[in-house]
mmCIF file of C-alpha atoms in Angstrom:
data_model
loop_
_atom_site.group_PDB
_atom_site.id
_atom_site.type_symbol
_atom_site.label_atom_id
_atom_site.label_comp_id
_atom_site.label_asym_id
_atom_site.label_seq_id
_atom_site.Cartn_x
_atom_site.Cartn_y
_atom_site.Cartn_z
ATOM 1 C CA MET I 1 0.001 -0.003 0.000
ATOM 2 C CA GLU I 2 2.784 2.410 0.865
ATOM 3 C CA ASP I 3 4.551 1.540 -2.380
ATOM 4 C CA HIS I 4 1.377 2.330 -4.329
ATOM 5 C CA GLN I 5 0.967 5.761 -2.646
ATOM 6 C CA GLN I 6 4.605 6.505 -3.185
ATOM 7 C CA ALA I 7 4.256 5.733 -6.896
ATOM 8 C CA GLU I 8 1.338 8.217 -7.185
ATOM 9 C CA SER I 9 3.097 11.024 -5.319
ATOM 10 C CA PRO I 10 4.030 14.179 -7.290
ATOM 11 C CA GLN I 11 7.705 13.467 -6.793
ATOM 12 C CA ASN I 12 7.402 10.314 -8.881
ATOM 13 C CA LEU I 13 5.469 11.710 -11.843
ATOM 14 C CA PRO I 14 6.989 10.831 -15.213
ATOM 15 C CA ASN I 15 9.510 13.281 -16.555
ATOM 16 C CA ALA I 16 7.346 13.877 -19.626
ATOM 17 C CA PHE I 17 4.562 15.380 -17.502
ATOM 18 C CA LYS I 18 7.061 17.566 -15.670
ATOM 19 C CA ASN I 19 8.488 18.809 -18.936
ATOM 20 C CA ASP I 20 5.027 19.621 -20.298
ATOM 21 C CA ARG I 21 4.188 21.609 -17.194
ATOM 22 C CA ALA I 22 7.453 23.509 -17.379
ATOM 23 C CA SER I 23 6.965 24.269 -21.073
ATOM 24 C CA SER I 24 3.478 25.632 -20.388
ATOM 25 C CA LEU I 25 4.895 28.058 -17.833
ATOM 26 C CA ARG I 26 7.720 29.108 -20.129
ATOM 27 C CA PRO I 27 7.038 32.400 -21.988
ATOM 28 C CA ALA I 28 6.279 32.177 -25.694
ATOM 29 C CA PRO I 29 9.239 32.804 -27.992
ATOM 30 C CA PRO I 30 9.354 36.270 -29.576
ATOM 31 C CA CYS I 31 7.832 36.561 -33.034
ATOM 32 C CA SER I 32 9.449 38.248 -36.001
ATOM 33 C CA ALA I 33 8.764 41.953 -36.400
ATOM 34 C CA TRP I 34 7.189 41.689 -39.854
ATOM 35 C CA ARG I 35 4.674 39.095 -38.648
ATOM 36 C CA THR I 36 3.605 41.135 -35.654
ATOM 37 C CA ALA I 37 3.086 44.151 -37.941
ATOM 38 C CA ALA I 38 1.222 42.224 -40.661
ATOM 39 C CA HIS I 39 -2.075 44.014 -40.013
ATOM 40 C CA LEU I 40 -0.201 47.326 -40.306
ATOM 41 C CA TYR I 41 1.660 46.559 -43.532
ATOM 42 C CA PHE I 42 -1.073 44.888 -45.550
ATOM 43 C CA PRO I 43 -3.399 47.937 -45.781
ATOM 44 C CA PHE I 44 -0.557 49.885 -47.384
ATOM 45 C CA ILE I 45 0.064 47.014 -49.790
ATOM 46 C CA THR I 46 -3.602 47.290 -50.764
ATOM 47 C CA VAL I 47 -3.184 51.034 -51.272
ATOM 48 C CA ALA I 48 -0.132 50.428 -53.468
ATOM 49 C CA LEU I 49 -2.158 48.059 -55.630
ATOM 50 C CA TYR I 50 -4.907 50.655 -56.018
ATOM 51 C CA MET I 51 -2.424 53.361 -56.933
ATOM 52 C CA THR I 52 -0.722 51.064 -59.460
ATOM 53 C CA PHE I 53 -3.673 49.418 -61.185
ATOM 54 C CA GLY I 54 -6.490 51.820 -60.323
ATOM 55 C CA SER I 55 -10.087 50.984 -59.526
ATOM 56 C CA PRO I 56 -12.340 49.022 -61.911
ATOM 57 C CA PHE I 57 -15.234 51.460 -61.395
ATOM 58 C CA ASN I 58 -15.868 54.897 -62.850
ATOM 59 C CA THR I 59 -17.989 56.490 -60.115
ATOM 60 C CA ILE I 60 -16.693 57.880 -56.835
ATOM 61 C CA GLN I 61 -19.292 56.028 -54.761
ATOM 62 C CA ALA I 62 -18.407 52.676 -56.331
ATOM 63 C CA ASN I 63 -14.698 53.315 -55.811
ATOM 64 C CA ILE I 64 -15.235 54.155 -52.138
ATOM 65 C CA ILE I 65 -17.285 50.999 -51.593
ATOM 66 C CA CYS I 66 -14.651 48.918 -53.382
ATOM 67 C CA ILE I 67 -11.861 50.399 -51.264
ATOM 68 C CA VAL I 68 -13.767 49.859 -48.019
ATOM 69 C CA LEU I 69 -14.641 46.258 -48.874
ATOM 70 C CA SER I 70 -11.011 45.556 -49.768
ATOM 71 C CA ALA I 71 -10.295 45.657 -46.027
ATOM 72 C CA ILE I 72 -11.902 42.211 -45.679
ATOM 73 C CA PRO I 73 -9.384 40.297 -47.869
ATOM 74 C CA THR I 74 -6.642 42.501 -46.419
ATOM 75 C CA TYR I 75 -7.611 41.392 -42.920
ATOM 76 C CA TRP I 76 -7.819 37.765 -43.991
ATOM 77 C CA LEU I 77 -4.395 37.737 -45.658
ATOM 78 C CA ALA I 78 -2.735 39.524 -42.750
ATOM 79 C CA SER I 79 -4.285 37.020 -40.322
ATOM 80 C CA LEU I 80 -2.407 34.241 -42.095
ATOM 81 C CA PHE I 81 0.880 35.764 -40.910
ATOM 82 C CA TYR I 82 -0.037 37.425 -37.623
ATOM 83 C CA PRO I 83 0.961 35.231 -34.636
ATOM 84 C CA THR I 84 -2.020 34.026 -32.612
ATOM 85 C CA ASP I 85 0.011 33.337 -29.458
ATOM 86 C CA ARG I 86 1.533 36.803 -29.151
ATOM 87 C CA PRO I 87 1.934 37.829 -25.489
ATOM 88 C CA GLU I 88 0.376 40.989 -24.108
ATOM 89 C CA PRO I 89 2.687 44.015 -24.163
ATOM 90 C CA THR I 90 4.182 45.403 -21.015
ATOM 91 C CA PRO I 91 3.520 49.075 -20.170
ATOM 92 C CA ARG I 92 7.023 49.935 -21.355
ATOM 93 C CA GLN I 93 6.426 48.186 -24.693
ATOM 94 C CA ALA I 94 3.076 49.905 -25.241
ATOM 95 C CA VAL I 95 4.584 53.229 -26.284
ATOM 96 C CA ARG I 96 2.697 55.444 -28.703
ATOM 97 C CA PHE I 97 4.088 55.483 -32.231
ATOM 98 C CA SER I 98 4.794 59.228 -32.296
ATOM 99 C CA ARG I 99 6.676 59.014 -29.000
ATOM 100 C CA LYS I 100 9.155 56.427 -30.228
ATOM 101 C CA SER I 101 11.031 58.986 -32.293
ATOM 102 C CA ASP I 102 10.801 62.666 -33.203
ATOM 103 C CA ILE I 103 11.223 61.609 -36.822
ATOM 104 C CA TYR I 104 7.971 59.643 -36.637
ATOM 105 C CA ARG I 105 6.166 62.630 -35.146
ATOM 106 C CA ALA I 106 7.559 64.959 -37.797
ATOM 107 C CA ALA I 107 6.583 62.559 -40.592
ATOM 108 C CA ILE I 108 3.004 62.353 -39.301
ATOM 109 C CA LEU I 109 2.767 66.118 -38.998
ATOM 110 C CA TYR I 110 4.131 66.556 -42.521
ATOM 111 C CA THR I 111 1.239 64.542 -43.971
ATOM 112 C CA TYR I 112 -1.328 66.725 -42.193
ATOM 113 C CA ARG I 113 -1.191 69.350 -44.933
ATOM 114 C CA TRP I 114 -2.268 66.740 -47.482
ATOM 115 C CA LEU I 115 -5.702 66.694 -45.858
ATOM 116 C CA PHE I 116 -6.369 70.245 -47.029
ATOM 117 C CA GLY I 117 -3.855 70.707 -49.826
ATOM 118 C CA THR I 118 -1.994 73.532 -48.079
ATOM 119 C CA PRO I 119 1.531 74.338 -49.310
ATOM 120 C CA PHE I 120 4.512 73.456 -47.155
ATOM 121 C CA ASN I 121 6.017 76.205 -45.015
ATOM 122 C CA LEU I 122 9.092 75.337 -42.979
ATOM 123 C CA GLN I 123 8.569 78.017 -40.323
ATOM 124 C CA PHE I 124 4.969 76.999 -39.655
ATOM 125 C CA PHE I 125 5.975 73.342 -39.695
ATOM 126 C CA LEU I 126 8.654 73.825 -37.024
ATOM 127 C CA ALA I 127 6.258 75.877 -34.914
ATOM 128 C CA ASP I 128 3.541 73.224 -35.210
ATOM 129 C CA PHE I 129 6.035 70.517 -34.326
ATOM 130 C CA ALA I 130 7.047 72.314 -31.132
ATOM 131 C CA THR I 131 3.473 73.091 -30.097
ATOM 132 C CA THR I 132 2.479 69.417 -30.249
ATOM 133 C CA TYR I 133 4.643 68.891 -27.179
ATOM 134 C CA LEU I 134 2.897 71.779 -25.436
ATOM 135 C CA ILE I 135 -0.453 70.112 -26.039
ATOM 136 C CA SER I 136 0.957 66.872 -24.645
ATOM 137 C CA VAL I 137 1.830 68.699 -21.441
ATOM 138 C CA ALA I 138 -1.571 70.428 -21.341
ATOM 139 C CA ILE I 139 -3.512 67.154 -21.484
ATOM 140 C CA ALA I 140 -1.200 65.519 -18.928
ATOM 141 C CA GLU I 141 0.007 62.870 -21.327
ATOM 142 C CA ARG I 142 1.121 59.824 -19.419
ATOM 143 C CA SER I 143 4.822 59.063 -19.459
ATOM 144 C CA ALA I 144 6.305 55.998 -21.126
ATOM 145 C CA GLY I 145 6.329 52.889 -18.974
ATOM 146 C CA THR I 146 3.026 53.698 -17.247
ATOM 147 C CA GLN I 147 -0.476 52.540 -18.066
ATOM 148 C CA GLN I 148 -1.608 54.456 -21.143
ATOM 149 C CA ARG I 149 -5.064 55.768 -21.978
ATOM 150 C CA ARG I 150 -7.215 53.610 -24.214
ATOM 151 C CA SER I 151 -7.526 56.409 -26.790
ATOM 152 C CA GLU I 152 -5.530 59.622 -26.913
ATOM 153 C CA PHE I 153 -7.549 60.836 -29.892
ATOM 154 C CA ILE I 154 -10.757 61.045 -27.839
ATOM 155 C CA VAL I 155 -8.968 63.240 -25.295
ATOM 156 C CA HIS I 156 -7.728 65.558 -28.045
ATOM 157 C CA LEU I 157 -11.158 65.579 -29.692
ATOM 158 C CA THR I 158 -12.648 66.706 -26.386
ATOM 159 C CA LEU I 159 -10.195 69.609 -26.345
ATOM 160 C CA VAL I 160 -11.195 70.493 -29.908
ATOM 161 C CA ALA I 161 -14.862 70.632 -28.895
ATOM 162 C CA ILE I 162 -14.155 72.744 -25.794
ATOM 163 C CA ASN I 163 -12.024 75.201 -27.757
ATOM 164 C CA ALA I 164 -14.674 75.448 -30.499
ATOM 165 C CA VAL I 165 -17.238 76.476 -27.884
ATOM 166 C CA LEU I 166 -14.831 79.025 -26.420
ATOM 167 C CA ILE I 167 -14.280 80.585 -29.845
ATOM 168 C CA PHE I 168 -18.012 81.343 -30.117
ATOM 169 C CA VAL I 169 -18.582 82.586 -26.554
ATOM 170 C CA ALA I 170 -15.263 84.297 -25.769
ATOM 171 C CA PRO I 171 -14.754 88.045 -26.306
ATOM 172 C CA SER I 172 -13.520 89.135 -29.702
ATOM 173 C CA PHE I 173 -10.079 90.176 -28.459
ATOM 174 C CA LEU I 174 -9.411 86.520 -27.531
ATOM 175 C CA GLY I 175 -10.439 85.227 -30.947
ATOM 176 C CA HIS I 176 -6.941 85.317 -32.437
ATOM 177 C CA ILE I 177 -5.421 83.482 -29.477
ATOM 178 C CA LEU I 178 -8.138 80.826 -29.496
ATOM 179 C CA SER I 179 -7.683 80.367 -33.254
ATOM 180 C CA LEU I 180 -3.979 79.694 -32.702
ATOM 181 C CA ILE I 181 -4.836 77.212 -29.956
ATOM 182 C CA ASP I 182 -7.347 75.574 -32.287
ATOM 183 C CA ARG I 183 -4.619 75.142 -34.897
ATOM 184 C CA MET I 184 -2.347 73.541 -32.309
ATOM 185 C CA ILE I 185 -5.024 71.175 -31.010
ATOM 186 C CA TRP I 186 -6.095 69.966 -34.447
ATOM 187 C CA ARG I 187 -2.560 68.990 -35.384
ATOM 188 C CA ALA I 188 -2.004 67.273 -32.058
ATOM 189 C CA ALA I 189 -5.342 65.463 -32.504
ATOM 190 C CA TYR I 190 -4.235 64.240 -35.936
ATOM 191 C CA ILE I 191 -1.042 62.805 -34.444
ATOM 192 C CA ALA I 192 -3.106 61.154 -31.691
ATOM 193 C CA LEU I 193 -5.422 59.664 -34.327
ATOM 194 C CA VAL I 194 -2.466 58.128 -36.161
ATOM 195 C CA ASP I 195 -1.171 56.768 -32.850
ATOM 196 C CA ASP I 196 -4.514 55.125 -32.109
ATOM 197 C CA VAL I 197 -4.721 53.632 -35.601
ATOM 198 C CA VAL I 198 -1.182 52.262 -35.411
ATOM 199 C CA GLY I 199 -1.942 50.885 -31.968
ATOM 200 C CA VAL I 200 -4.990 48.974 -33.215
ATOM 201 C CA LEU I 201 -3.118 47.615 -36.246
ATOM 202 C CA THR I 202 -0.001 46.559 -34.355
ATOM 203 C CA ARG I 203 -1.730 45.292 -31.198
ATOM 204 C CA PRO I 204 -5.155 44.048 -32.348
ATOM 205 C CA ASN I 205 -7.463 42.285 -29.920
ATOM 206 C CA LEU I 206 -8.279 39.132 -31.870
ATOM 207 C CA LYS I 207 -9.774 37.273 -28.912
ATOM 208 C CA THR I 208 -13.177 38.942 -29.192
ATOM 209 C CA ARG I 209 -15.550 39.604 -32.064
ATOM 210 C CA LYS I 210 -15.571 43.299 -31.224
ATOM 211 C CA GLY I 211 -11.793 43.415 -31.519
ATOM 212 C CA ASN I 212 -11.858 41.742 -34.941
ATOM 213 C CA VAL I 213 -14.570 44.088 -36.204
ATOM 214 C CA LEU I 214 -12.611 47.076 -34.909
ATOM 215 C CA LEU I 215 -9.523 45.821 -36.744
ATOM 216 C CA VAL I 216 -11.373 45.486 -40.077
ATOM 217 C CA VAL I 217 -12.947 48.938 -39.695
ATOM 218 C CA THR I 218 -9.555 50.454 -38.849
ATOM 219 C CA GLN I 219 -7.960 48.825 -41.879
ATOM 220 C CA ALA I 220 -10.769 50.110 -44.103
ATOM 221 C CA PHE I 221 -10.288 53.612 -42.677
ATOM 222 C CA THR I 222 -6.524 53.394 -43.219
ATOM 223 C CA ILE I 223 -6.870 52.260 -46.832
ATOM 224 C CA LEU I 224 -9.483 54.916 -47.636
ATOM 225 C CA LEU I 225 -7.667 57.809 -45.952
ATOM 226 C CA THR I 226 -4.252 56.885 -47.354
ATOM 227 C CA SER I 227 -5.632 56.540 -50.893
ATOM 228 C CA TRP I 228 -7.402 59.890 -50.619
ATOM 229 C CA MET I 229 -4.289 61.640 -49.274
ATOM 230 C CA LEU I 230 -2.108 60.219 -52.042
ATOM 231 C CA LEU I 231 -4.611 61.358 -54.656
ATOM 232 C CA ARG I 232 -4.623 64.830 -53.111
ATOM 233 C CA TRP I 233 -0.814 64.848 -53.169
ATOM 234 C CA LYS I 234 -0.849 63.753 -56.816
ATOM 235 C CA ARG I 235 -3.351 66.468 -57.690
ATOM 236 C CA ASP I 236 -1.286 69.138 -55.927
ATOM 237 C CA LEU I 237 1.810 67.969 -57.767
ATOM 238 C CA ILE I 238 0.037 68.261 -61.115
ATOM 239 C CA LEU I 239 -1.311 71.709 -60.253
ATOM 240 C CA SER I 240 2.151 72.895 -59.254
ATOM 241 C CA TYR I 241 3.470 71.856 -62.654
ATOM 242 C CA GLN I 242 0.591 73.578 -64.388
ATOM 243 C CA ASN I 243 1.550 76.852 -62.724
ATOM 244 C CA ASP I 244 5.214 76.472 -63.680
ATOM 245 C CA GLU I 245 6.144 78.680 -66.679
ATOM 246 C CA GLU I 246 8.905 76.389 -67.970
ATOM 247 C CA PHE I 247 6.605 73.396 -67.829
ATOM 248 C CA GLN I 248 3.892 75.305 -69.682
ATOM 249 C CA ALA I 249 6.380 76.394 -72.350
ATOM 250 C CA ALA I 250 7.588 72.820 -72.852
ATOM 251 C CA LEU I 251 4.001 71.559 -72.988
ATOM 252 C CA ALA I 252 3.096 74.216 -75.543
ATOM 253 C CA GLY I 253 6.095 73.202 -77.630
ATOM 254 C CA LEU I 254 5.049 69.547 -77.618
ATOM 255 C CA GLU I 255 1.512 70.455 -78.630
ATOM 256 C CA LEU I 256 2.830 72.700 -81.400
ATOM 257 C CA LYS I 257 5.138 69.949 -82.632
ATOM 258 C CA ASP I 258 2.253 67.484 -82.757
ATOM 259 C CA ALA I 259 0.160 70.003 -84.678
ATOM 260 C CA SER I 260 2.990 70.665 -87.160
ATOM 261 C CA ASP I 261 3.455 66.936 -87.735
ATOM 262 C CA ASP I 262 -0.231 66.583 -88.519
ATOM 263 C CA VAL I 263 -0.163 69.279 -91.234
ATOM 264 C CA GLY I 264 3.303 68.367 -92.584
ATOM 265 C CA LEU I 265 5.194 71.456 -91.391
ATOM 266 C CA ASP I 266 8.777 71.668 -90.125
ATOM 267 C CA PHE I 267 9.271 72.407 -86.460
ATOM 268 C CA GLU I 268 12.297 74.360 -85.188
ATOM 269 C CA ASP I 269 13.253 74.838 -81.532
ATOM 270 C CA ASP I 270 15.929 77.450 -80.893
ATOM 271 C CA GLY I 271 15.896 76.880 -77.144
ATOM 272 C CA ASP I 272 13.893 80.016 -76.441
ATOM 273 C CA ARG I 273 10.954 80.134 -78.843
ATOM 274 C CA PHE I 274 8.967 77.586 -80.760
ATOM 275 C CA LEU I 275 8.892 78.443 -84.474
ATOM 276 C CA VAL I 276 7.053 76.887 -87.374
ATOM 277 C CA ASP I 277 8.499 77.482 -90.854
ATOM 278 C CA ASP I 278 6.417 76.814 -93.933
ATOM 279 C CA GLU I 279 8.645 75.542 -96.725
ATOM 280 C CA GLY I 280 5.779 75.597 -99.174
#
């Protein structure tokens, strides 16, 4: 009887069971960086395909629907690579994207002007970059390594709403100051929005249905906004060339050359003017 109890004691369990228990307590091995960022990269791959091959539809509404629905196969393909056993991040690992480097923050702020097609101004850009840190202090942004807010964009959006009310009710002599504050808050809110989007795409909650739906919606928003911003950038680039005198002169010369070829005339370019000589 004593031998039987001794055989069933925990000290005499087979080594295989002990190894399985130890392996279950061992932390999961780290995953490769490109796999953990699959849901972040694939929306931009979808955007690149749209920019390269275009949309099969001719109407704006159909193109928007097509772009939004493309988030579903994007999500499915990214899920094939994203690790399902990824451990939860520590507070020190959960650092906002714009706080990892000033270069990231500057790059995000640079794309803000594409939303409205405003020309680039270095002085305003440097001032806006510095004021984003002032807004971070004003909203008591939590330091790295501590528990972060669920959404920084909602906090900034609240500030936008409060400042908008103050602009309407404040005395007129404060209007200019409040307008400057409004400019600062909107740019800081845009950076916070990008941080929230990157956070959802790099750390998605795939354990719940709500988390999966949020991931698909965020990918659709990323694809749609990025495509729209690139089209705005392309349009601004074309408009800048149209206002360039040298480009207009070269374009006029090409059109004149095509016209002279059609009627059988000789075309001469002396480097300054475009001349057409009639030999007949």
